[in-house]
XYZ file of C-alpha atoms in Angstrom:
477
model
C 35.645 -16.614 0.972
C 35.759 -14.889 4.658
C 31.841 -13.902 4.031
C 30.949 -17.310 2.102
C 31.880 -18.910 5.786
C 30.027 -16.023 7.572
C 26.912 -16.760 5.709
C 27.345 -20.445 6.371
C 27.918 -20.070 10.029
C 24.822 -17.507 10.211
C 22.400 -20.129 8.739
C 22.229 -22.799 11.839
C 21.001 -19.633 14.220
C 18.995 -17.997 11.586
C 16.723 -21.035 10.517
C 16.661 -22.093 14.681
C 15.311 -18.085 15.724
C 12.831 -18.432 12.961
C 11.516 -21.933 14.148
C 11.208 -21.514 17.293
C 9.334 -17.761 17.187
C 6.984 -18.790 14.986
C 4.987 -21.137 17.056
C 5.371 -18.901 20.316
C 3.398 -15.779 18.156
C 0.787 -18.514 16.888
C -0.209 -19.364 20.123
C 0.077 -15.720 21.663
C -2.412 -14.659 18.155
C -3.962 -17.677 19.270
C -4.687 -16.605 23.477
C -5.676 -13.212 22.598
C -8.119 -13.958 20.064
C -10.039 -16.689 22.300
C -10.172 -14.430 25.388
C -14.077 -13.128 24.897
C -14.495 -9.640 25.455
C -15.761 -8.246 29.311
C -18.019 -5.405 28.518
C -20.510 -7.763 26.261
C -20.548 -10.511 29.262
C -21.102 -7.648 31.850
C -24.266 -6.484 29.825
C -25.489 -9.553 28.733
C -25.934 -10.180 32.657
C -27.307 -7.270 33.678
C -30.704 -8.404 32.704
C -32.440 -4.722 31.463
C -36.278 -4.454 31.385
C -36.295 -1.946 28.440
C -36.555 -3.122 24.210
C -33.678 -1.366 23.385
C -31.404 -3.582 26.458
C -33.487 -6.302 25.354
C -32.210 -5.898 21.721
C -28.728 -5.232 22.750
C -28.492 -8.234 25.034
C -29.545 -10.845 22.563
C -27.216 -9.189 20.236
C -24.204 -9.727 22.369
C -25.458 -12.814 23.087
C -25.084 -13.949 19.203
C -21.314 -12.122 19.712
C -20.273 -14.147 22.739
C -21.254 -17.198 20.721
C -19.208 -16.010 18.460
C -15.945 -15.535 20.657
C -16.565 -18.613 22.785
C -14.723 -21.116 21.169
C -11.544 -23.254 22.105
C -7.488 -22.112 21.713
C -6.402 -24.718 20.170
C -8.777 -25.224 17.142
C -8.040 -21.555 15.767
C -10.792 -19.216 16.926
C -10.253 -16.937 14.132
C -10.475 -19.317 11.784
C -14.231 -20.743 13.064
C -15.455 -17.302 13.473
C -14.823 -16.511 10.054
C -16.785 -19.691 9.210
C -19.387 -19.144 11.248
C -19.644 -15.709 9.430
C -19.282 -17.427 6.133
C -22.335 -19.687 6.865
C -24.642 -16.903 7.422
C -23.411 -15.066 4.321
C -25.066 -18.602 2.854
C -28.445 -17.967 4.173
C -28.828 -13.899 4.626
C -28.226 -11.712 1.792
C -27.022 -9.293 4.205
C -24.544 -10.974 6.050
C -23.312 -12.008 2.113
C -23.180 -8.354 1.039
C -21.196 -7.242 4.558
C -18.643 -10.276 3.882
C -18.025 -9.737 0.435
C -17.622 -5.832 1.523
C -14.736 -7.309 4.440
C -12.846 -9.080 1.648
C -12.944 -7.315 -1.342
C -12.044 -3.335 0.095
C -10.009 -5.266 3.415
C -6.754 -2.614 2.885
C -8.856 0.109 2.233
C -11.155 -0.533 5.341
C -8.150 -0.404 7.489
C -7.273 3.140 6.170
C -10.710 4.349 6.265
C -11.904 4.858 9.785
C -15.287 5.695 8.319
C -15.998 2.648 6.043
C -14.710 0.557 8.775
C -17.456 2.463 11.143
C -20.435 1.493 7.970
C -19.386 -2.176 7.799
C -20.228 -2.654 11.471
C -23.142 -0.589 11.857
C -24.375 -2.741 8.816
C -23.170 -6.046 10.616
C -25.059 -5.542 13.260
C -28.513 -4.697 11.691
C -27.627 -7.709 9.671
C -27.784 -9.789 13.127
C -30.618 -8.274 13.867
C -32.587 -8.973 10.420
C -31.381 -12.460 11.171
C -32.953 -12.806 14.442
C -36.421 -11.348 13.562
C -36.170 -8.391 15.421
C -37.384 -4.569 14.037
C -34.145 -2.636 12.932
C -33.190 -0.291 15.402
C -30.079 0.705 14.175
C -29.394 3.674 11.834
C -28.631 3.819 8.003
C -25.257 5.439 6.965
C -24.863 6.101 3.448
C -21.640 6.970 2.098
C -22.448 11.070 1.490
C -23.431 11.277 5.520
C -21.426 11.724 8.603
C -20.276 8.039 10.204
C -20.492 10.658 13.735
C -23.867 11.527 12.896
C -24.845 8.223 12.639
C -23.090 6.875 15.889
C -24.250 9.996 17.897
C -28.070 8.716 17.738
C -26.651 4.777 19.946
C -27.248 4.656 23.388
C -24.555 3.545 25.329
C -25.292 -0.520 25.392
C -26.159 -0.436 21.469
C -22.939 1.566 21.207
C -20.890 -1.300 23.175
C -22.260 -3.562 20.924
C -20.949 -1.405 17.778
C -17.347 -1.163 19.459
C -17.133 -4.827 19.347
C -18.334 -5.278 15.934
C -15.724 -2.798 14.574
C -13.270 -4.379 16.704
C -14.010 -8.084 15.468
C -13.933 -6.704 11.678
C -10.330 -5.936 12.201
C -9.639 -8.277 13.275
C -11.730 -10.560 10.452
C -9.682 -8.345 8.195
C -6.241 -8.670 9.266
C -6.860 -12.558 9.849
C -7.474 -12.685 5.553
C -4.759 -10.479 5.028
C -2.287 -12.967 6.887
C -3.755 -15.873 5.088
C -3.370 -14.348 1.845
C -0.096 -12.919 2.607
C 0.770 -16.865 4.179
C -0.425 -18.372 0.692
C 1.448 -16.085 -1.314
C 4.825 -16.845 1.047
C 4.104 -20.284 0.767
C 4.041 -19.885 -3.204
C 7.072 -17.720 -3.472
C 9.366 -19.773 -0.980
C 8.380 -22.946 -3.620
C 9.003 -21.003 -6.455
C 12.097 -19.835 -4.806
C 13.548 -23.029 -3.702
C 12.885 -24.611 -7.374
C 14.817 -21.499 -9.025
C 17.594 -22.180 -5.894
C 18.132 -26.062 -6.770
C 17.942 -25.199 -10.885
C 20.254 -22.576 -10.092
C 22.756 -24.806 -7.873
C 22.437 -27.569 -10.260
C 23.033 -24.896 -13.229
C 26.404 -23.313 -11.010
C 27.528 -27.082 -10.716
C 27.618 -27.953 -14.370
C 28.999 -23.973 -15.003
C 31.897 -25.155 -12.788
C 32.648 -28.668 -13.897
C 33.020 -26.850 -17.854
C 35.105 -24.231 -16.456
C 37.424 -26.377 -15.132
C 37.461 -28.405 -18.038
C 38.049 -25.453 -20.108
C 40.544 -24.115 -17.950
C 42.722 -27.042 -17.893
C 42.299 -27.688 -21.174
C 43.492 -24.429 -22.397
C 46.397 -24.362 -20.471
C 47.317 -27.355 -21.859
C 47.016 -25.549 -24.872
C 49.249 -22.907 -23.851
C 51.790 -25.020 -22.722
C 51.925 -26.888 -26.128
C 51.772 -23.841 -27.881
C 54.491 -21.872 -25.647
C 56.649 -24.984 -26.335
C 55.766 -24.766 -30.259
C 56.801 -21.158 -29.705
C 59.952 -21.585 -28.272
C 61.062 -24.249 -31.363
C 59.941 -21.690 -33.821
C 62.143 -18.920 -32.518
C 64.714 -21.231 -32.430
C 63.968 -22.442 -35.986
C 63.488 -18.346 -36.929
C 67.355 -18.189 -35.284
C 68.467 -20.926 -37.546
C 67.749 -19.791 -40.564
C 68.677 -16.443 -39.712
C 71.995 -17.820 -39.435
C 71.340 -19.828 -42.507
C 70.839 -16.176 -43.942
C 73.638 -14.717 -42.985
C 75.569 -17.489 -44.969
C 73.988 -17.188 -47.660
C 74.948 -12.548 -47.620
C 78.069 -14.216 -47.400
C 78.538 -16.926 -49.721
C 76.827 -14.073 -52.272
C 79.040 -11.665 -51.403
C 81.944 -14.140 -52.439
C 80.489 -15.028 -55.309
C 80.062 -11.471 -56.626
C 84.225 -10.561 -55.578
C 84.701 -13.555 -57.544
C 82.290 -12.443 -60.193
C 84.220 -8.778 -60.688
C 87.662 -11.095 -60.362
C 87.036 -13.300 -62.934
C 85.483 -10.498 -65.105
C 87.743 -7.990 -64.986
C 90.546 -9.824 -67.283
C 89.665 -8.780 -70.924
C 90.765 -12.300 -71.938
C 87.920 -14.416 -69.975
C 85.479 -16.029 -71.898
C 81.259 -14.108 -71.734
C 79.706 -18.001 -71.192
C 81.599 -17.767 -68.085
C 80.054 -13.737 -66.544
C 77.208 -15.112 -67.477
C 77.294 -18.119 -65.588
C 78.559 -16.988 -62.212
C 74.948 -13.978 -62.725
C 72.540 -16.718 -63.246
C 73.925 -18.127 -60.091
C 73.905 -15.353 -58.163
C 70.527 -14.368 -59.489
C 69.358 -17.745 -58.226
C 70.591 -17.255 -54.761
C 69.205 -13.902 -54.556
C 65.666 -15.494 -55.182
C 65.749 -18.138 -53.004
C 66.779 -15.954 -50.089
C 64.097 -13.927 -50.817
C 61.472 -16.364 -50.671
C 63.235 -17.784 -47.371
C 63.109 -14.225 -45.516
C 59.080 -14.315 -46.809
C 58.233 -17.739 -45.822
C 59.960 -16.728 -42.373
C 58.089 -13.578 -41.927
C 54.930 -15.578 -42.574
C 55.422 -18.084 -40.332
C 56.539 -15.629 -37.787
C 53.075 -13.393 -38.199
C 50.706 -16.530 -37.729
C 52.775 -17.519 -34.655
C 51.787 -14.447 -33.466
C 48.422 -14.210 -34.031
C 47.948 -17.549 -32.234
C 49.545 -16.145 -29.460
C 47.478 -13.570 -29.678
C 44.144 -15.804 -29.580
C 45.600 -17.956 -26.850
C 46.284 -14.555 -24.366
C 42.482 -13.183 -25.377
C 41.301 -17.023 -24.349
C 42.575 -16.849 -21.691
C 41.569 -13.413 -20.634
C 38.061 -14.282 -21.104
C 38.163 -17.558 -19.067
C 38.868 -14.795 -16.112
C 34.727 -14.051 -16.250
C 33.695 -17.470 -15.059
C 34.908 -16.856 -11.818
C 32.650 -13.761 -11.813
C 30.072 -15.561 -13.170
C 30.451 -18.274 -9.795
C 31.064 -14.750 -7.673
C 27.797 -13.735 -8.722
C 25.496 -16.543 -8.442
C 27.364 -17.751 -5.004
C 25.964 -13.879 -4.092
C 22.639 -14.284 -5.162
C 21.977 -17.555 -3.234
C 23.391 -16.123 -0.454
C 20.753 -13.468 -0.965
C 17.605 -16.045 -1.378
C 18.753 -18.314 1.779
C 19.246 -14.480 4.019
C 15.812 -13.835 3.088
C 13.568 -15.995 3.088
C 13.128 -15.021 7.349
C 9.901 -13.213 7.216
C 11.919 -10.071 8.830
C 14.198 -9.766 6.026
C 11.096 -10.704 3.475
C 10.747 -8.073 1.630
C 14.679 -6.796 0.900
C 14.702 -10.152 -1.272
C 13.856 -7.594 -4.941
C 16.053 -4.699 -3.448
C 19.173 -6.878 -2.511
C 18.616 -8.541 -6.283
C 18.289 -5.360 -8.150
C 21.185 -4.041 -5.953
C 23.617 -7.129 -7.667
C 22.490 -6.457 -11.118
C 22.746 -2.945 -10.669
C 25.961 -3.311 -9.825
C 27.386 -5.865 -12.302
C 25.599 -4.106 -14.872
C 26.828 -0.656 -14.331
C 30.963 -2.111 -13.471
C 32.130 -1.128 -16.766
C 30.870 2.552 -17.026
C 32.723 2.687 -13.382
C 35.608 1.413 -15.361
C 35.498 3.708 -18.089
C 34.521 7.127 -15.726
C 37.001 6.454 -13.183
C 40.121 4.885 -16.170
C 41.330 2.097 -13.495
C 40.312 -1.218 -13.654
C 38.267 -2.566 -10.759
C 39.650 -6.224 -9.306
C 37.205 -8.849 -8.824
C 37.641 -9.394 -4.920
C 37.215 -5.984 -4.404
C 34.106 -5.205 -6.093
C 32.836 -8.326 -4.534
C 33.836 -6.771 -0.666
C 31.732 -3.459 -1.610
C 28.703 -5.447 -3.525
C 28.519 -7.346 -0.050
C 28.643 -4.720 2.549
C 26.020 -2.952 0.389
C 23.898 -5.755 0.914
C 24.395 -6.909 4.233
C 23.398 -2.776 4.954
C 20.463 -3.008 3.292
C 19.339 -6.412 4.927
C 20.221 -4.765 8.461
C 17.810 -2.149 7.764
C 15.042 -4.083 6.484
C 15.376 -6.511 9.478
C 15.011 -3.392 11.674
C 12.331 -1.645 10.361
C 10.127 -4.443 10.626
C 7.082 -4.638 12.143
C 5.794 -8.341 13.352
C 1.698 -8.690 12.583
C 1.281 -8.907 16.633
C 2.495 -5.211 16.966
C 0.642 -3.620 13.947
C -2.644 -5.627 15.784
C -1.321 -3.881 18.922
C -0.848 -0.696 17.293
C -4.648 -0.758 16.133
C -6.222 -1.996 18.711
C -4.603 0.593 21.053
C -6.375 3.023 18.825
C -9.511 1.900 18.526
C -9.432 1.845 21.961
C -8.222 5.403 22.129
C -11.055 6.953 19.940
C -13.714 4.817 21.494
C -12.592 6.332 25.291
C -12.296 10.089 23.526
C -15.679 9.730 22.045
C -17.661 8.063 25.664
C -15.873 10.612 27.332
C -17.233 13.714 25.359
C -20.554 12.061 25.562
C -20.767 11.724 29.324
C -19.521 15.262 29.503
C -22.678 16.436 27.590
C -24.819 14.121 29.596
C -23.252 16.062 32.765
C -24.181 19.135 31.416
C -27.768 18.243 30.140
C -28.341 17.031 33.512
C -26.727 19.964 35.871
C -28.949 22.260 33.628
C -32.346 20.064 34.011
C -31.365 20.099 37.569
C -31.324 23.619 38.100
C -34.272 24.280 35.781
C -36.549 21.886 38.275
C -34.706 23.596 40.945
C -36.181 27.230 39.599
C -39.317 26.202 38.625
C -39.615 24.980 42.327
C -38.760 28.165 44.019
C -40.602 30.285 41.765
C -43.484 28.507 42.591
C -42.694 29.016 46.487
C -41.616 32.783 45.650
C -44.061 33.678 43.057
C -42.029 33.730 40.115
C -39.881 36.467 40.549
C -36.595 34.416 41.670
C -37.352 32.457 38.636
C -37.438 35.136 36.163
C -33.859 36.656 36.936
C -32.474 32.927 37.615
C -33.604 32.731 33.844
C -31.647 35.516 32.674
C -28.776 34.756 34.600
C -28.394 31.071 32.763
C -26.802 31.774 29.490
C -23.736 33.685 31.382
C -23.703 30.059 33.661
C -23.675 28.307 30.207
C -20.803 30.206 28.507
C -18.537 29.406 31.705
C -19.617 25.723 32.038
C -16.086 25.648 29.177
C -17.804 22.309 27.393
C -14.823 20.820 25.359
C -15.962 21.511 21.924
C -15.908 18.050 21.085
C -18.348 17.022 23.545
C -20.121 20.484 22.385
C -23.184 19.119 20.055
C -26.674 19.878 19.943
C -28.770 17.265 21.663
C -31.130 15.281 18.891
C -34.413 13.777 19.025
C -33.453 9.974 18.808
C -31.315 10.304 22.300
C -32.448 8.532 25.317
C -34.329 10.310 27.883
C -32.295 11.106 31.024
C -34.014 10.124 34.469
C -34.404 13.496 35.735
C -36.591 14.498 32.832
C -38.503 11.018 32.488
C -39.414 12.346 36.568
């Protein structure tokens, strides 16, 4: 009873915390997801002279359109349209969609399928615009780092923002589904809830009946019991008068017999009577000890009635603990302990009388009820802090993206150092060996591989150079 009025005092404060944080993370999802994203802007308004910038600018120009949209109409929401209308017209765009939402848990564990889906969304923008296809084809046997090695740095910018808008494309369908499947699951639950109230109700009105009717039973049959025991003490008395009123008979008998003179009609009168007697106190002492034996088994009925009438108020325990369960749950935080905290109860309940049996002690009611419901207010407690709200998993992935996007320009720019301190000092040679004749230049040459080996290139950054890079400026001089 103590944690019926817990629960019911918890409710008010857990229904109010869940109203009011659910519209303060919409419209922080909301906020982040309209604010458009610098870097694109920045380039877009550089105004380059070269194809490739060209390329790269209108393509961030289609993205921008993309991010530009209001807060309050759901930005998320029209940019998966607007996605979803060019899947209509471009069989590309229809391929890389259906890719987004059919593999959309495996993308987010694959950091290299993620990497293919937005190399391939942004050739698809620029089959869609007319342009020539600059960007490179990743199938799934070759290296995604390969691939991404052979951008330049505004083309690579532009991939960056297409990986980051797939995730979040992907976790935006994930919510919805997981929203629609809430949605379907809290309506299922609250039909099984009222059906289940409603079933508890009627359970209780028949119990009472039941119990009140059998005790009036019992009482009747506790009052029948009591006359027959004093009818059973009546005729034992009756019985007793009888041993003796035969007992007088037969002194009589042997009196009346022992003269030589007495008449044989009259011995054999005085045995017929006594054999008479003798019979009907023998069927008395049976029809007593019948009556006695059903009196007892009635008793015996009425006691294992009432012993089983004990159950119902498990049976109201149990389903007062289960919607106590449904109504603690159905927070998203404490979602998902709704099947544990269930197959925790019936667990328990089922496995009560092997406990019984093992441990030869009978378990009462109240307390197995105290230990079922610490068990699951533990279990609810840990679920509620172990989990993780969908604005910090976003968090969480965006602050790794953003990670191995910073790791990878930075090992780049560290090559493009090197490339360019060693084109420096090779113009820098081939100068002075000009001036000197070449002989400077010829043990500058030698000495170079010793200057390489203690340049100590991370070996991330350490790749050979290919043939699609772009040209630095010292060598297009």
């Amino acid at each position: 009873m103590c944690l019926l009025r817990f629960f019911a005092s918890m409710m008010p404060a857990i229904v109010l915390m869940f109203v009011t944080l659910v519209p303060i993370w919409s419209r922080g999802a909301s906020a982040w997801f309209s604010s458009p994203p610098r870097p694109a802007a920045q380039q877009q308004s550089d105004g380059g002279t070269t194809a490739s910038k060209r390329g790269s600018s209108a393509q961030r120009q289609s993205f921008t359109s993309f991010s530009g949209r209001s807060q309050s109409s759901g930005p998320v929401a029209r940019l998966l349209d607007q996605v979803e209308a060019k899947g209509r017209v471009s069989q590309c765009w229809k391929t890389a969609l259906d890719t987004l939402k059919e593999g959309c848990a495996s993308l987010r564990a694959d950091d290299g399928e993620r990497s293919r889906l937005a190399l391939s969304m942004a050739a698809c923008d620029d089959e869609a615009d007319g342009r020539r296809r600059t960007w490179p084809v990743c199938v799934n046997d070759d290296n995604v780092r390969d691939c991404i090695y052979r951008l330049d740095d505004s083309l690579y910018l532009v991939y960056v923002q297409y990986r980051l808008h797939a995730d979040v494309l992907c976790l935006y369908i994930q919510e919805e589904a997981f929203q629609e499947r809430t949605e379907v699951a809290v309506q299922a639950l609250y039909s099984g809830s009222t059906a289940a109230a409603e079933a508890l109700e009627a359970l209780r009105v028949s119990s009472s009946e039941l119990r009140s009717s059998v005790s009036e039973a019992a009482e009747q049959q506790t009052s029948n019991l009591a006359e027959t025991r004093q009818i059973h003490a009546q005729l034992q008395d009756i019985r007793k008068g009888q041993a003796a009123a035969f007992e007088a008979l037969e002194s009589m008998l042997r009196k009346w017999c022992a003269p030589s003179m007495m008449p044989r009609q009259i011995s054999s009168t005085f045995r017929s009577v006594a054999q008479e007697a003798e019979a009907f106190q023998s069927r008395t002492e049976r029809h007593i000890a019948g009556l006695t034996n059903g009196l007892e088994r009635v008793e015996a009925f009425l006691q294992t009635l009432l012993d089983g009438t004990m159950s119902v108020g498990e049976i109201l325990r149990g389903g007062t603990l289960l919607v106590a369960i449904v109504l603690l749950t159905l927070p998203v935080r404490t979602n998902g302990a709704r099947l544990p905290c269930v197959g925790l109860a019936i667990t328990a309940y089922s496995t009560r009388p092997l406990l019984a049996t093992i441990l030869r002690d009978s378990i009462s009611g109240g307390t197995f009820f105290v230990f079922l419901g610490t068990a699951e207010i533990a279990l609810l407690t840990a679920y509620a802090c172990a989990y993780q709200s969908p604005d910090q998993v976003l968090r969480q992935l965006l602050r790794k993206e953003v990670r191995s996007a910073l790791d990878e320009v930075w090992g780049r720019q560290l090559e493009d150092v090197r490339q360019i301190l060693n084109e420096v000092i090779m113009s820098s040679l081939v100068s002075l060996s000009e001036v000197d004749g070449g002989s400077l230049y010829q043990e500058e040459v030698a000495i170079l591989p010793n200057l390489d080996t203690e340049v100590h290139t991370p070996p991330k950054a350490l790749t050979p150079q290919r043939a699609g890079r772009t040209r630095s400026r010292v060598r297009r001089t």
